[in-house]
JSON list of C-alpha atoms in Angstrom, two decimals:
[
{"chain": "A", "resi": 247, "resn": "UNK", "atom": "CA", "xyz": [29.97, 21.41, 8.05]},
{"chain": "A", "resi": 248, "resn": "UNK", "atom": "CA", "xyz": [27.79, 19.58, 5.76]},
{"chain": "A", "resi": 249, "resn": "UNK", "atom": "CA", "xyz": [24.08, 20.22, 6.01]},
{"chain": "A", "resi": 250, "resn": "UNK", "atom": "CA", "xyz": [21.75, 17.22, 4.66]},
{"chain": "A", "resi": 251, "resn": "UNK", "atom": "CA", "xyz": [18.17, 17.81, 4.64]},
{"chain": "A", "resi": 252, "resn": "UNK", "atom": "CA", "xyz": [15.91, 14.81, 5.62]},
{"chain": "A", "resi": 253, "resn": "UNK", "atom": "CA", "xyz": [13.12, 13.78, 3.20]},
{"chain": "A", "resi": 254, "resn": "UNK", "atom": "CA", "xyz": [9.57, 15.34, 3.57]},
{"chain": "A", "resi": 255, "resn": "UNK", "atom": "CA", "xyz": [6.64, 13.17, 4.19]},
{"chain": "A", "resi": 256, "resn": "UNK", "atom": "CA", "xyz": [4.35, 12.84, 1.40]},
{"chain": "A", "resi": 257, "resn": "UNK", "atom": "CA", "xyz": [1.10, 12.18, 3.02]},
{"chain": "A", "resi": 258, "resn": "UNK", "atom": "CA", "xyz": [-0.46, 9.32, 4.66]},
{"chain": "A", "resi": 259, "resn": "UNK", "atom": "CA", "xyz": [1.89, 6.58, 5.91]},
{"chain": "A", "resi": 260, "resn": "UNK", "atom": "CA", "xyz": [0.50, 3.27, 5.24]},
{"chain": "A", "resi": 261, "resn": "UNK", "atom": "CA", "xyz": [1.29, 0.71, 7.50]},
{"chain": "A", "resi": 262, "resn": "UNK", "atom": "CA", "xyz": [1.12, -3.65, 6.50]},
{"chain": "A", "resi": 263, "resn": "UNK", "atom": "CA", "xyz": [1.37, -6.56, 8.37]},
{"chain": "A", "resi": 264, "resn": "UNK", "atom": "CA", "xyz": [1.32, -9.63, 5.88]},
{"chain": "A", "resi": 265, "resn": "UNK", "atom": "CA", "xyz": [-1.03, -12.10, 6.94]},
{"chain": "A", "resi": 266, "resn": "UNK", "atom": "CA", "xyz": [0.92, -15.03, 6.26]},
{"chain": "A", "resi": 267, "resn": "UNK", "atom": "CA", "xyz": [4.37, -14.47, 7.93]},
{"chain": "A", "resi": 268, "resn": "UNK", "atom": "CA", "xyz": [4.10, -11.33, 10.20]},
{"chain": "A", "resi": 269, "resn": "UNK", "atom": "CA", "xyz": [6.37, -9.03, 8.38]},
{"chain": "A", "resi": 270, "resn": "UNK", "atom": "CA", "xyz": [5.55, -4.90, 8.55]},
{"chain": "A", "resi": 271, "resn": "UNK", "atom": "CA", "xyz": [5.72, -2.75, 5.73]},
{"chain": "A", "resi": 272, "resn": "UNK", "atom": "CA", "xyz": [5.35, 1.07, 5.63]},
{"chain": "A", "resi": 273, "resn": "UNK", "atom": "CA", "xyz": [5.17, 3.41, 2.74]},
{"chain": "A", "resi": 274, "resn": "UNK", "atom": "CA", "xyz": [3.00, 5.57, 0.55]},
{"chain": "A", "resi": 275, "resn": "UNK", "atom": "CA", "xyz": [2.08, 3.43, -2.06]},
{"chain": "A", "resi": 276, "resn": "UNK", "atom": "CA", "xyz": [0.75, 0.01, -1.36]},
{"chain": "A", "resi": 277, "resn": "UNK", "atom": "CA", "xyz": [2.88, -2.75, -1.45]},
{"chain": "A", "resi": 278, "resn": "UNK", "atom": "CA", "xyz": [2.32, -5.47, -4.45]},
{"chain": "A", "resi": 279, "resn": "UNK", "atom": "CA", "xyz": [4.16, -8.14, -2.58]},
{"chain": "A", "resi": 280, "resn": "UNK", "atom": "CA", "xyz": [5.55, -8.96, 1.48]},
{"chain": "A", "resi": 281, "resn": "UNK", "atom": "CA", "xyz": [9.35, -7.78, 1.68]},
{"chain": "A", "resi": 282, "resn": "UNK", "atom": "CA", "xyz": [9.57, -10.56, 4.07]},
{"chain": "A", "resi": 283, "resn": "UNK", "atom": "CA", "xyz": [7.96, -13.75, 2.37]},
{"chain": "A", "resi": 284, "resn": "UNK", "atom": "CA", "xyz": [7.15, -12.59, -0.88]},
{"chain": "A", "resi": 285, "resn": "UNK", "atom": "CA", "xyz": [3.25, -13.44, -0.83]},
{"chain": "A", "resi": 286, "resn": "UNK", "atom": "CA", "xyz": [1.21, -11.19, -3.23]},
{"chain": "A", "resi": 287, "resn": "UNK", "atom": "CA", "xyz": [-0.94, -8.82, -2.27]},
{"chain": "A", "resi": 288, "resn": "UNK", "atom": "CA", "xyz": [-4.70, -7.28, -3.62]},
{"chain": "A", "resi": 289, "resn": "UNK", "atom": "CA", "xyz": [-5.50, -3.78, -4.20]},
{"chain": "A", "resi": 290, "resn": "UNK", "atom": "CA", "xyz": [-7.26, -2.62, -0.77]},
{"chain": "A", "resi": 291, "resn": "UNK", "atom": "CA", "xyz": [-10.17, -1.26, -2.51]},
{"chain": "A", "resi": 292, "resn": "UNK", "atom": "CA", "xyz": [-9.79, -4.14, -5.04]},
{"chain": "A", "resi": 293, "resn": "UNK", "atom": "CA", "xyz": [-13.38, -4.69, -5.58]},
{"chain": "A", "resi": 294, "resn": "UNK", "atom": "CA", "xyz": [-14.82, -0.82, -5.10]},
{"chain": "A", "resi": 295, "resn": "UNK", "atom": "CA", "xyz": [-12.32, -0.70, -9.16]},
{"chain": "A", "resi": 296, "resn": "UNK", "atom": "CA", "xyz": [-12.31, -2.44, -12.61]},
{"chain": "A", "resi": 297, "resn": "UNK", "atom": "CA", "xyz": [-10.95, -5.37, -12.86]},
{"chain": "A", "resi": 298, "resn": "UNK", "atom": "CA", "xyz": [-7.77, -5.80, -14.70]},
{"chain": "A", "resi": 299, "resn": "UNK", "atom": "CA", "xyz": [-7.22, -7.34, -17.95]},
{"chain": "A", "resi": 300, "resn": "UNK", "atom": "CA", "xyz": [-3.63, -7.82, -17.85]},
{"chain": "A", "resi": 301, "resn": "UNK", "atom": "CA", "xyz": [-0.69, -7.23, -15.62]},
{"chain": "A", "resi": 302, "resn": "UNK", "atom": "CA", "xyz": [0.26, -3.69, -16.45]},
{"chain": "A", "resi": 303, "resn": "UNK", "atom": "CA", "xyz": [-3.38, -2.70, -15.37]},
{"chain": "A", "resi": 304, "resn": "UNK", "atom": "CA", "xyz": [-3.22, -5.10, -12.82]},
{"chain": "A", "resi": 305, "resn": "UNK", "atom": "CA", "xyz": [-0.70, -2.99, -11.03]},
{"chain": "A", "resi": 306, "resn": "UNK", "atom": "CA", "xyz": [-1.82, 0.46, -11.53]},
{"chain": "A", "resi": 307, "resn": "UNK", "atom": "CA", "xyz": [-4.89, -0.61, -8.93]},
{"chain": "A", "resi": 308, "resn": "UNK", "atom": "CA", "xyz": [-2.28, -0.46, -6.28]},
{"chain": "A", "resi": 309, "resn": "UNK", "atom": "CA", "xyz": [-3.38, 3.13, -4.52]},
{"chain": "A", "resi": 310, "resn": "UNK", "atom": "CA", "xyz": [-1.18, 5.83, -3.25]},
{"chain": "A", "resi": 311, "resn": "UNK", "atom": "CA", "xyz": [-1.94, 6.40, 0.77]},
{"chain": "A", "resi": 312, "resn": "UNK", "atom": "CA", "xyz": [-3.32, 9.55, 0.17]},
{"chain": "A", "resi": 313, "resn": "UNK", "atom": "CA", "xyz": [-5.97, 8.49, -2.60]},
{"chain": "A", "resi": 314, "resn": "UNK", "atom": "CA", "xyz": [-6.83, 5.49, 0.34]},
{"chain": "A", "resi": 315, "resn": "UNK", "atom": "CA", "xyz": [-9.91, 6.31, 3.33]},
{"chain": "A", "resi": 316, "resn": "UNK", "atom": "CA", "xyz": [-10.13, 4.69, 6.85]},
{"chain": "A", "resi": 317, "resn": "UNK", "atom": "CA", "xyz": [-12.71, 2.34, 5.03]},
{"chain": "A", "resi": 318, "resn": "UNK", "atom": "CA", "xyz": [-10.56, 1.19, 2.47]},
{"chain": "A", "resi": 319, "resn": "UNK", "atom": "CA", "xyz": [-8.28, -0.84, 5.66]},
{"chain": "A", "resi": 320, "resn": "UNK", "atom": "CA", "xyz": [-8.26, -4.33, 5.91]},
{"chain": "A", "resi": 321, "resn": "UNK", "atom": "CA", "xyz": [-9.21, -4.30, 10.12]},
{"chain": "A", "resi": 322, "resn": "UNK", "atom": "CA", "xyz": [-6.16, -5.47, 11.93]},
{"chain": "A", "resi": 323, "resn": "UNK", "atom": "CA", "xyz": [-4.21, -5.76, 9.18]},
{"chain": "A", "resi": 324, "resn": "UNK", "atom": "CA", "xyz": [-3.38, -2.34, 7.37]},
{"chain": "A", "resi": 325, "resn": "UNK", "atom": "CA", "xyz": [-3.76, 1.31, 9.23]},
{"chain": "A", "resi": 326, "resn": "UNK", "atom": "CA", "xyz": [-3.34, 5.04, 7.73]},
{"chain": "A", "resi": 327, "resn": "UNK", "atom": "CA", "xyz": [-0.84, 6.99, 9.80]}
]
């Protein structure tokens, strides 16, 4: 018998609905873009950090869900699990 160990969490779940088509995301990095509709998305703390100059910086504004605070949500949209 073949044991197969499941992956362990690592840290806060973070949980999008797009506000264009509906779609739900989870992980523990924020999304760039919808999985469902492609829209792009902003950093959640996109104003509280420097503004990028180019694309490469651009992305690394994208927070891991532990790094992110109840604050940080976008009400109704996003949530911390």
């Amino acid at each position: 018998m073949k044991v197969t160990s499941t992956p362990q969490r690592k840290g806060k779940l973070l949980i999008k609905k797009c506000h264009v088509c509906g779609a739900l995301s989870e992980s523990f990095k924020e999304e760039q873009k919808c999985k469902g509709c492609k829209k792009s998305f902003l950093p959640s703390n996109y104003f509280g950090k420097v503004h990028a100059k180019n694309s490469k910086e651009f992305s690394e504004l994208f927070s891991m869900s532990d790094e992110m605070h109840d604050d940080d949500m976008v009400k109704g949209l996003s949530v911390l699990w």
